[in-house]
Short mmCIF file of C-alpha atoms and ligand atoms in Angstrom, two decimals:
data_model
loop_
_atom_site.label_atom_id
_atom_site.label_comp_id
_atom_site.label_asym_id
_atom_site.label_seq_id
_atom_site.Cartn_x
_atom_site.Cartn_y
_atom_site.Cartn_z
CA MET A 1 73.82 23.04 5.25
CA ASP A 2 70.94 22.72 2.64
CA GLY A 3 68.82 20.82 5.10
CA VAL A 4 69.24 23.55 7.71
CA PHE A 5 68.31 26.22 5.23
CA TYR A 6 65.26 24.37 4.12
CA PHE A 7 64.00 23.85 7.60
CA CYS A 8 64.68 27.48 8.59
CA THR A 9 62.19 28.37 5.88
CA LEU A 10 59.87 25.98 7.66
CA ILE A 11 60.56 27.66 10.99
CA SER A 12 59.29 30.93 9.77
CA LYS A 13 56.09 29.25 8.67
CA ILE A 14 55.50 27.16 11.74
CA ALA A 15 56.80 29.48 14.41
CA ILE A 16 54.42 32.38 14.06
CA GLU A 17 54.73 34.64 17.00
CA VAL A 18 56.94 32.07 18.73
CA ASP A 19 60.38 33.07 19.88
CA MET A 20 62.89 31.20 21.94
CA ASP A 21 64.55 33.84 24.11
CA ILE A 22 67.73 31.99 24.84
CA ASN A 23 70.92 32.75 22.85
CA PHE A 24 72.21 29.26 22.18
CA SER A 25 75.61 30.31 20.90
CA GLY A 26 78.32 28.04 22.34
CA LYS A 27 75.76 26.24 24.56
CA LYS A 28 75.23 22.52 24.91
CA VAL A 29 71.47 22.07 24.69
CA LEU A 30 69.62 19.09 26.17
CA LEU A 31 66.53 18.86 23.83
CA ARG A 32 63.57 16.58 24.73
CA VAL A 33 61.70 15.68 21.52
CA ASP A 34 59.02 13.21 20.72
CA PHE A 35 60.62 10.68 18.42
CA ASN A 36 58.14 7.96 19.41
CA VAL A 37 57.47 7.13 15.71
CA PRO A 38 56.08 4.07 14.07
CA LEU A 39 58.61 1.59 12.77
CA ASN A 40 58.55 -1.10 10.09
CA LYS A 41 58.29 -4.45 11.96
CA GLU A 42 60.85 -6.17 9.83
CA ASP A 43 63.75 -3.71 9.31
CA PHE A 44 62.76 -1.09 11.94
CA SER A 45 62.90 1.75 9.43
CA VAL A 46 60.74 4.79 10.23
CA THR A 47 57.29 4.52 8.51
CA ASP A 48 55.93 7.96 9.45
CA THR A 49 58.41 10.88 9.90
CA THR A 50 55.85 13.45 10.97
CA ARG A 51 56.96 13.77 14.60
CA ILE A 52 60.62 14.06 13.55
CA VAL A 53 59.84 16.66 10.92
CA ARG A 54 57.89 18.68 13.46
CA ALA A 55 60.94 18.83 15.73
CA LEU A 56 63.31 19.99 13.10
CA PRO A 57 62.71 23.74 13.35
CA THR A 58 63.86 23.76 16.97
CA ILE A 59 66.94 21.64 16.21
CA THR A 60 68.05 23.71 13.25
CA HIS A 61 67.46 26.97 15.14
CA ILE A 62 69.76 25.94 17.94
CA LEU A 63 72.43 24.73 15.49
CA GLU A 64 72.14 27.91 13.44
CA GLU A 65 72.80 30.00 16.53
CA GLY A 66 76.00 28.07 17.18
CA GLY A 67 74.80 25.67 19.80
CA SER A 68 75.12 21.83 19.93
CA VAL A 69 72.16 19.57 20.43
CA ILE A 70 71.82 16.58 22.75
CA LEU A 71 68.61 14.84 21.71
CA MET A 72 66.56 12.62 24.02
CA SER A 73 63.28 10.85 23.50
CA HIS A 74 61.40 7.70 24.41
CA LEU A 75 60.37 5.12 21.86
CA GLY A 76 57.63 2.61 22.57
CA ARG A 77 57.26 0.85 25.92
CA PRO A 78 60.33 -1.22 26.36
CA MET A 79 59.74 -1.89 30.14
CA LYS A 80 56.35 -3.38 29.30
CA LYS A 81 57.78 -5.63 26.59
CA LEU A 82 60.85 -7.11 28.15
CA LYS A 83 62.52 -10.23 26.65
CA GLU A 84 61.89 -13.68 28.12
CA ASP A 85 65.04 -13.40 30.18
CA GLY A 86 63.76 -10.12 31.68
CA SER A 87 66.17 -7.87 29.81
CA ILE A 88 65.31 -4.92 27.57
CA ASP A 89 64.74 -5.67 23.89
CA VAL A 90 67.42 -3.23 22.73
CA GLU A 91 67.18 -4.40 19.14
CA LYS A 92 63.50 -3.52 18.96
CA PHE A 93 63.40 -0.31 20.95
CA THR A 94 66.74 1.36 20.44
CA LEU A 95 66.65 5.00 19.29
CA GLU A 96 69.39 4.12 16.91
CA HIS A 97 66.55 3.29 14.48
CA ILE A 98 65.91 7.05 14.08
CA GLN A 99 69.51 8.07 13.44
CA SER A 100 69.58 7.51 9.67
CA THR A 101 66.19 9.25 9.11
CA LEU A 102 67.26 12.20 11.14
CA THR A 103 70.56 12.35 9.30
CA ASP A 104 68.72 12.30 5.93
CA LEU A 105 66.26 15.00 6.99
CA LEU A 106 68.77 17.39 8.34
CA GLN A 107 71.55 16.47 5.88
CA LEU A 108 73.90 16.61 8.81
CA ASP A 109 75.84 13.93 10.70
CA VAL A 110 73.97 12.72 13.82
CA LYS A 111 76.04 10.86 16.41
CA PHE A 112 74.45 8.12 18.45
CA CYS A 113 75.20 7.20 22.08
CA PRO A 114 74.11 3.70 23.10
CA GLU A 115 73.32 4.96 26.64
CA THR A 116 71.13 7.76 27.91
CA VAL A 117 73.27 8.64 30.90
CA GLY A 118 76.65 7.25 32.12
CA LYS A 119 80.31 7.48 31.27
CA GLN A 120 80.02 7.29 27.56
CA ALA A 121 77.11 9.75 27.38
CA THR A 122 79.02 12.17 29.58
CA GLU A 123 82.12 11.85 27.34
CA MET A 124 80.21 12.21 24.06
CA ALA A 125 78.27 15.22 25.35
CA ALA A 126 81.52 16.93 26.58
CA ASN A 127 83.21 16.44 23.24
CA LEU A 128 80.25 17.84 21.24
CA LYS A 129 81.22 20.91 19.13
CA ARG A 130 79.16 23.81 17.94
CA GLY A 131 76.73 22.67 15.25
CA GLN A 132 76.97 18.99 16.20
CA ILE A 133 74.12 16.65 17.22
CA LEU A 134 74.09 13.73 19.60
CA LEU A 135 71.21 11.35 19.91
CA LEU A 136 70.92 9.59 23.29
CA GLU A 137 69.53 6.06 23.74
CA ASN A 138 65.83 5.61 24.59
CA THR A 139 65.01 7.39 27.85
CA ARG A 140 62.65 4.60 28.81
CA PHE A 141 65.56 2.08 29.01
CA ASN A 142 66.09 3.64 32.44
CA GLU A 143 63.88 2.59 35.35
CA GLY A 144 63.95 6.19 36.67
CA GLU A 145 62.34 7.76 33.50
CA LYS A 146 58.64 6.96 34.12
CA LYS A 147 59.09 7.44 37.92
CA GLY A 148 60.29 11.00 37.39
CA ASP A 149 63.39 9.98 39.32
CA VAL A 150 65.48 12.88 40.63
CA GLU A 151 68.88 11.04 40.37
CA PHE A 152 68.32 10.00 36.78
CA ALA A 153 67.12 13.58 35.93
CA LYS A 154 70.15 15.04 37.57
CA LYS A 155 72.46 12.94 35.35
CA LEU A 156 70.62 14.10 32.31
CA ALA A 157 70.82 17.74 33.42
CA GLN A 158 74.56 17.44 33.90
CA LEU A 159 75.09 16.76 30.22
CA ALA A 160 74.12 20.22 29.14
CA ASP A 161 74.01 23.99 29.87
CA VAL A 162 70.45 24.50 28.72
CA TYR A 163 67.25 22.44 28.62
CA VAL A 164 64.70 22.80 25.82
CA ASN A 165 61.43 20.85 25.91
CA ASP A 166 59.80 20.36 22.54
CA ALA A 167 57.95 17.11 23.33
CA PHE A 168 54.33 18.18 23.54
CA GLY A 169 53.02 14.59 23.15
CA THR A 170 54.54 13.68 26.58
CA ALA A 171 54.07 17.03 28.34
CA HIS A 172 51.26 15.58 30.36
CA ARG A 173 53.59 12.98 31.96
CA SER A 174 55.70 13.63 35.04
CA HIS A 175 58.65 11.77 33.66
CA ALA A 176 62.30 12.50 34.36
CA SER A 177 63.16 13.73 30.93
CA THR A 178 59.97 15.75 30.42
CA THR A 179 59.41 17.25 33.90
CA THR A 180 61.97 16.58 36.66
CA VAL A 181 64.96 17.53 34.59
CA ALA A 182 63.58 21.09 34.10
CA ASN A 183 63.93 21.55 37.95
CA PHE A 184 67.71 21.53 37.62
CA PHE A 185 67.79 24.66 35.33
CA ASN A 186 66.90 28.21 36.24
CA GLU A 187 64.51 30.22 34.12
CA GLU A 188 67.18 31.65 31.85
CA GLU A 189 68.47 28.12 31.12
CA LYS A 190 65.30 26.46 30.02
CA THR A 191 62.68 27.18 27.42
CA PHE A 192 60.01 25.52 25.19
CA GLY A 193 60.89 24.57 21.63
CA PHE A 194 58.85 25.87 18.68
CA LEU A 195 56.57 22.94 18.49
CA LEU A 196 55.51 22.85 22.13
CA GLU A 197 55.10 26.62 22.23
CA ASN A 198 52.98 26.48 19.11
CA GLU A 199 50.77 23.77 20.56
CA LEU A 200 50.18 25.88 23.71
CA LYS A 201 49.49 29.02 21.68
CA ASN A 202 47.00 27.27 19.44
CA ALA A 203 45.19 25.62 22.36
CA GLU A 204 44.98 29.07 23.96
CA ARG A 205 43.12 30.45 20.96
CA VAL A 206 40.42 27.95 21.78
CA THR A 207 40.47 28.08 25.61
CA ASN A 208 41.04 31.78 26.08
CA ASN A 209 38.47 34.17 24.80
CA PRO A 210 37.71 32.39 21.53
CA GLU A 211 36.12 34.26 18.62
CA ARG A 212 32.48 33.45 18.21
CA PRO A 213 30.59 31.47 17.19
CA PHE A 214 32.66 28.75 18.82
CA VAL A 215 31.66 25.25 17.73
CA ALA A 216 33.13 22.10 19.25
CA ILE A 217 32.81 18.70 17.55
CA VAL A 218 33.43 15.77 19.83
CA GLY A 219 33.29 12.12 18.58
CA GLY A 220 35.05 8.86 19.03
CA ALA A 221 34.23 5.79 20.90
CA LYS A 222 33.79 6.55 24.56
CA VAL A 223 32.00 9.12 26.62
CA SER A 224 34.13 8.23 29.65
CA ASP A 225 37.38 9.25 27.90
CA LYS A 226 35.97 12.68 27.13
CA MET A 227 33.64 13.38 30.02
CA LEU A 228 35.81 16.23 31.47
CA LEU A 229 36.29 17.74 28.04
CA LEU A 230 32.55 17.73 27.31
CA ASP A 231 31.79 19.26 30.74
CA ARG A 232 34.27 22.01 30.21
CA LEU A 233 33.28 22.73 26.65
CA ILE A 234 29.67 23.32 27.71
CA ASP A 235 31.05 26.24 29.78
CA GLN A 236 32.72 27.77 26.72
CA VAL A 237 31.04 26.90 23.36
CA ASP A 238 28.06 28.27 21.51
CA THR A 239 27.43 24.91 19.84
CA LEU A 240 28.45 21.42 20.92
CA ILE A 241 28.25 18.62 18.30
CA ILE A 242 28.42 15.09 19.60
CA GLY A 243 28.92 12.32 17.06
CA GLY A 244 30.67 8.94 16.79
CA GLY A 245 30.04 5.95 19.07
CA MET A 246 29.64 8.14 22.14
CA ALA A 247 26.48 9.73 20.74
CA TYR A 248 24.49 6.47 21.40
CA THR A 249 24.99 6.70 25.15
CA PHE A 250 23.33 10.11 24.91
CA MET A 251 20.53 8.69 22.70
CA LYS A 252 19.81 5.86 25.15
CA ALA A 253 19.92 8.27 28.16
CA GLN A 254 17.13 10.20 26.43
CA GLY A 255 15.01 7.03 26.12
CA GLY A 256 16.15 6.11 22.62
CA GLN A 257 16.42 2.61 21.22
CA ILE A 258 19.89 2.05 20.02
CA GLY A 259 20.09 -1.68 19.25
CA ASN A 260 23.65 -2.94 19.44
CA SER A 261 25.33 0.45 19.09
CA LEU A 262 28.14 1.29 21.48
CA CYS A 263 26.79 2.30 24.89
CA GLU A 264 28.29 2.94 28.29
CA GLU A 265 25.51 1.95 30.66
CA ASP A 266 27.32 3.50 33.62
CA ARG A 267 27.40 6.92 31.95
CA LEU A 268 23.74 7.26 31.17
CA GLU A 269 23.09 9.55 34.11
CA LEU A 270 26.16 11.62 33.29
CA ALA A 271 24.93 12.01 29.70
CA ASN A 272 21.66 13.38 30.96
CA GLU A 273 23.44 15.72 33.32
CA LEU A 274 25.50 17.05 30.44
CA ILE A 275 22.36 17.60 28.31
CA LYS A 276 20.74 19.42 31.25
CA LYS A 277 23.86 21.57 31.77
CA ALA A 278 23.91 22.52 28.09
CA ARG A 279 20.25 23.48 28.20
CA THR A 280 20.84 25.65 31.30
CA LYS A 281 23.76 27.37 29.75
CA GLY A 282 22.05 28.03 26.42
CA VAL A 283 24.41 25.89 24.51
CA HIS A 284 23.18 24.56 21.27
CA LEU A 285 23.68 20.75 21.66
CA LEU A 286 23.52 18.68 18.51
CA LEU A 287 23.28 14.85 18.43
CA PRO A 288 23.01 12.93 15.12
CA THR A 289 19.33 12.67 14.23
CA ASP A 290 20.03 9.75 11.91
CA SER A 291 22.69 7.11 11.57
CA VAL A 292 24.20 4.70 9.05
CA ILE A 293 23.41 1.43 10.73
CA ALA A 294 24.95 -2.00 10.04
CA ASP A 295 24.08 -5.57 10.99
CA ASN A 296 27.68 -6.33 11.86
CA PHE A 297 30.86 -4.45 12.83
CA SER A 298 32.36 -4.88 9.37
CA ASN A 299 32.84 -3.03 6.19
CA GLU A 300 30.94 -5.83 4.40
CA ALA A 301 27.89 -5.64 6.65
CA ASN A 302 24.48 -4.76 5.28
CA THR A 303 23.68 -1.13 5.92
CA ARG A 304 20.81 1.32 5.92
CA ILE A 305 19.87 4.68 7.29
CA ALA A 306 17.70 4.89 10.49
CA PRO A 307 16.81 7.44 13.13
CA SER A 308 19.49 7.26 15.80
CA ASN A 309 16.90 6.72 18.53
CA LEU A 310 15.11 3.93 16.67
CA ILE A 311 17.76 1.32 15.93
CA GLU A 312 16.55 -2.27 16.02
CA GLU A 313 18.26 -5.09 17.98
CA GLY A 314 20.95 -6.73 15.93
CA TRP A 315 21.82 -3.35 14.22
CA MET A 316 24.37 -0.75 15.30
CA GLY A 317 25.06 2.90 14.43
CA LEU A 318 28.58 3.12 12.79
CA ASP A 319 28.30 6.53 11.20
CA ILE A 320 26.21 9.65 11.29
CA GLY A 321 23.44 9.73 8.64
CA VAL A 322 22.91 12.16 5.79
CA TYR A 323 20.56 14.50 7.67
CA ALA A 324 23.01 14.71 10.59
CA GLN A 325 25.91 15.26 8.26
CA ASN A 326 24.19 18.28 6.66
CA GLU A 327 22.90 19.66 10.00
CA PHE A 328 26.43 19.39 11.57
CA ALA A 329 28.08 20.85 8.46
CA ASN A 330 25.72 23.84 8.33
CA ASN A 331 26.59 24.69 11.94
CA ILE A 332 30.31 24.33 11.33
CA ARG A 333 30.62 26.40 8.16
CA ASN A 334 29.93 29.72 9.74
CA ALA A 335 31.94 29.17 12.94
CA LYS A 336 34.76 31.40 13.84
CA THR A 337 36.42 29.04 16.28
CA ILE A 338 36.30 25.24 15.85
CA LEU A 339 37.66 22.54 17.96
CA TRP A 340 37.41 18.95 16.69
CA ASN A 341 38.31 15.85 18.75
CA GLY A 342 37.19 12.45 17.62
CA PRO A 343 35.70 10.97 14.38
CA MET A 344 31.99 10.90 13.55
CA GLY A 345 31.98 7.17 12.75
CA VAL A 346 34.16 4.12 12.20
CA PHE A 347 36.15 6.06 9.56
CA GLU A 348 38.72 3.33 9.30
CA MET A 349 36.14 1.35 7.21
CA SER A 350 35.24 3.06 3.93
CA ASN A 351 31.51 2.46 4.27
CA PHE A 352 31.39 4.41 7.48
CA ALA A 353 33.79 7.20 6.70
CA ASN A 354 31.44 9.60 4.91
CA GLY A 355 30.23 11.42 8.01
CA THR A 356 33.77 12.16 9.20
CA LYS A 357 34.75 13.20 5.65
CA LEU A 358 31.95 15.66 5.32
CA ILE A 359 32.64 17.14 8.72
CA ALA A 360 36.35 17.50 7.79
CA GLN A 361 35.34 19.27 4.58
CA ALA A 362 33.05 21.63 6.53
CA VAL A 363 35.88 22.39 9.01
CA ALA A 364 38.16 23.16 5.96
CA GLU A 365 35.47 25.41 4.52
CA ALA A 366 35.03 27.37 7.74
CA THR A 367 38.74 27.85 7.88
CA LYS A 368 38.76 29.16 4.35
CA ASN A 369 36.02 31.60 5.47
CA GLY A 370 38.41 33.02 8.09
CA GLY A 371 37.61 30.73 11.00
CA PHE A 372 40.27 29.25 13.28
CA SER A 373 40.20 25.41 13.50
CA LEU A 374 42.11 23.20 15.83
CA ILE A 375 42.21 19.48 15.31
CA GLY A 376 42.85 18.46 18.84
CA GLY A 377 44.62 15.13 18.82
CA GLY A 378 43.85 11.42 18.54
CA ASP A 379 41.90 9.90 15.79
CA SER A 380 40.49 13.10 14.28
CA VAL A 381 44.09 13.90 13.36
CA ALA A 382 44.37 10.56 11.58
CA ALA A 383 41.05 11.25 9.86
CA VAL A 384 42.10 14.71 8.60
CA ASN A 385 45.38 13.25 7.32
CA GLN A 386 43.58 10.32 5.66
CA MET A 387 41.31 12.77 3.83
CA GLY A 388 44.23 14.93 2.75
CA LEU A 389 42.82 17.99 4.51
CA SER A 390 45.55 18.70 7.07
CA LYS A 391 46.71 21.77 5.19
CA GLU A 392 43.22 23.10 4.96
CA VAL A 393 42.71 23.54 8.74
CA SER A 394 44.51 25.99 11.02
CA TYR A 395 46.40 23.68 13.32
CA VAL A 396 46.79 19.92 13.69
CA SER A 397 47.99 18.94 17.17
CA THR A 398 50.74 16.38 17.60
CA GLY A 399 49.58 15.35 21.07
CA GLY A 400 46.45 13.33 21.84
CA GLY A 401 46.47 12.97 25.59
CA ALA A 402 48.41 16.20 26.22
CA MET A 403 45.96 18.22 24.11
CA LEU A 404 43.03 16.61 25.74
CA GLU A 405 44.32 17.51 29.21
CA LEU A 406 45.11 21.00 28.12
CA LEU A 407 41.61 21.47 26.72
CA GLU A 408 40.20 20.06 29.98
CA GLY A 409 41.85 23.01 31.69
CA LYS A 410 44.58 21.00 33.38
CA GLU A 411 48.13 22.34 33.83
CA LEU A 412 50.51 19.92 32.12
CA PRO A 413 53.45 18.87 34.49
CA GLY A 414 55.96 19.36 31.63
CA VAL A 415 54.67 22.92 31.19
CA LYS A 416 54.46 23.76 34.87
CA ALA A 417 58.05 22.63 35.47
CA MET A 418 59.30 25.03 32.78
CA ASN A 419 57.43 27.96 34.39
CA MET A 420 59.11 27.42 37.73
CA GLY A 421 62.61 28.44 38.72
CA LYS A 422 65.37 26.04 39.63
CA VAL A 423 64.27 23.69 42.47
CA GLU A 424 66.96 21.03 42.37
CA SER A 425 70.77 21.28 42.21
P1 LIG B 1 38.60 8.03 20.21
O1 LIG B 1 39.99 7.49 20.40
O2 LIG B 1 37.78 8.04 21.49
O3 LIG B 1 38.59 9.28 19.45
O4 LIG B 1 37.86 6.96 19.31
C1 LIG B 1 38.19 6.74 18.00
C2 LIG B 1 37.53 5.47 17.62
O5 LIG B 1 36.14 5.53 17.70
C3 LIG B 1 37.87 5.14 16.15
O6 LIG B 1 38.65 3.95 16.09
C4 LIG B 1 36.52 4.88 15.55
O7 LIG B 1 36.44 3.78 14.70
C5 LIG B 1 35.61 4.62 16.74
N1 LIG B 1 34.18 5.02 16.49
C6 LIG B 1 33.75 6.11 15.97
N2 LIG B 1 32.38 6.03 15.83
C7 LIG B 1 32.02 4.81 16.24
C8 LIG B 1 30.79 4.13 16.27
N3 LIG B 1 29.62 4.67 15.94
N4 LIG B 1 30.79 2.82 16.78
C9 LIG B 1 31.95 2.24 17.16
N5 LIG B 1 33.12 2.87 17.12
C10 LIG B 1 33.20 4.13 16.64
#
């Protein structure tokens, strides 16, 4: 039980103020996790265990209390990548690929069931003893999963006494295993796992009465993806920093010359509306005054620094410039609440990673000074990890789309279903 002991230490670190109020002793627990992890293309071994590791505290807590765990998750998009004969590519998408990694991490035997629901799943679940773990086959092998099918969800629900949802990354989907299944359990029989609860609590620190000054940093490629987020943030923040590719749509909207930089022509009006709204609300809106521009979308391109609103044809802005880096960093360092979503430049290429790196360092510094920093999903998470700064910030979210929707003020279907009583039987 060394593995369990180790991860219980982890529970106490991760699960600050989080408590699952169900006593799992003697209970069979249907636990939805997000094991949608990257796999090696040749031997299908797990190449990044982060998502599995983040689910361990909940698994070990249930086992420690004397429950048994029936794990379910999706992996990839098997229905979109069927074999030529129209059948599911089981060899590629089976959840069995996760079994050995999970066994190693927990140092416990993990049984695998080659179906999600059905005779064998029912039998294996029924025979499960206290402290044992069963991993079901990929939920997306079933047509009903993505449709949120009631019959499929019912079969899942019948496998267990209790339902726990710890899959934050899919909580914004109305799928059978993330949402519909919860309708078969009453309030005393369902709960969030430590990870999901933590994600919600950390998001709340940003959305609900944040400590001020509150600075949001939004970057990445497209304005259209983050339109709702920007609109909502203007209602809440003291300072809004916009960087990355999306900044050039704002530059052009303001009459700037942006050369071949990324631009969404159909969002120019919207960009101006957001600028106007920020002005009306007294929000300090910062765009990158200068940019690192390149004559090609390549790490080998010729580069120079230019004002972001005076970029010649044939050149494109691929990172924020030195002046912008300093201006952004100065505003971030003294913040008491920070939300960061999206990189400041094409950080995947070393010549355009400096802006993102400096911003990550400023966020880490603000955190050290007592600020709360949330890295809210997507590529900013990859950037913080790449820069080795994930431990220097307050919280790194595991869910891109789910965190974005939460920050946009939407109620996640997977969360809503947990907060309701039993509606199916
Ligand atoms: P998102 O998923 O919207 O957060 O976008 C992340 C992507 O935006 C990353 O792959 C970055 O390389 C890309 N990106 C950031 N800045 C720029 C830029 N100035 N031009 C083109 N792409 C960018």
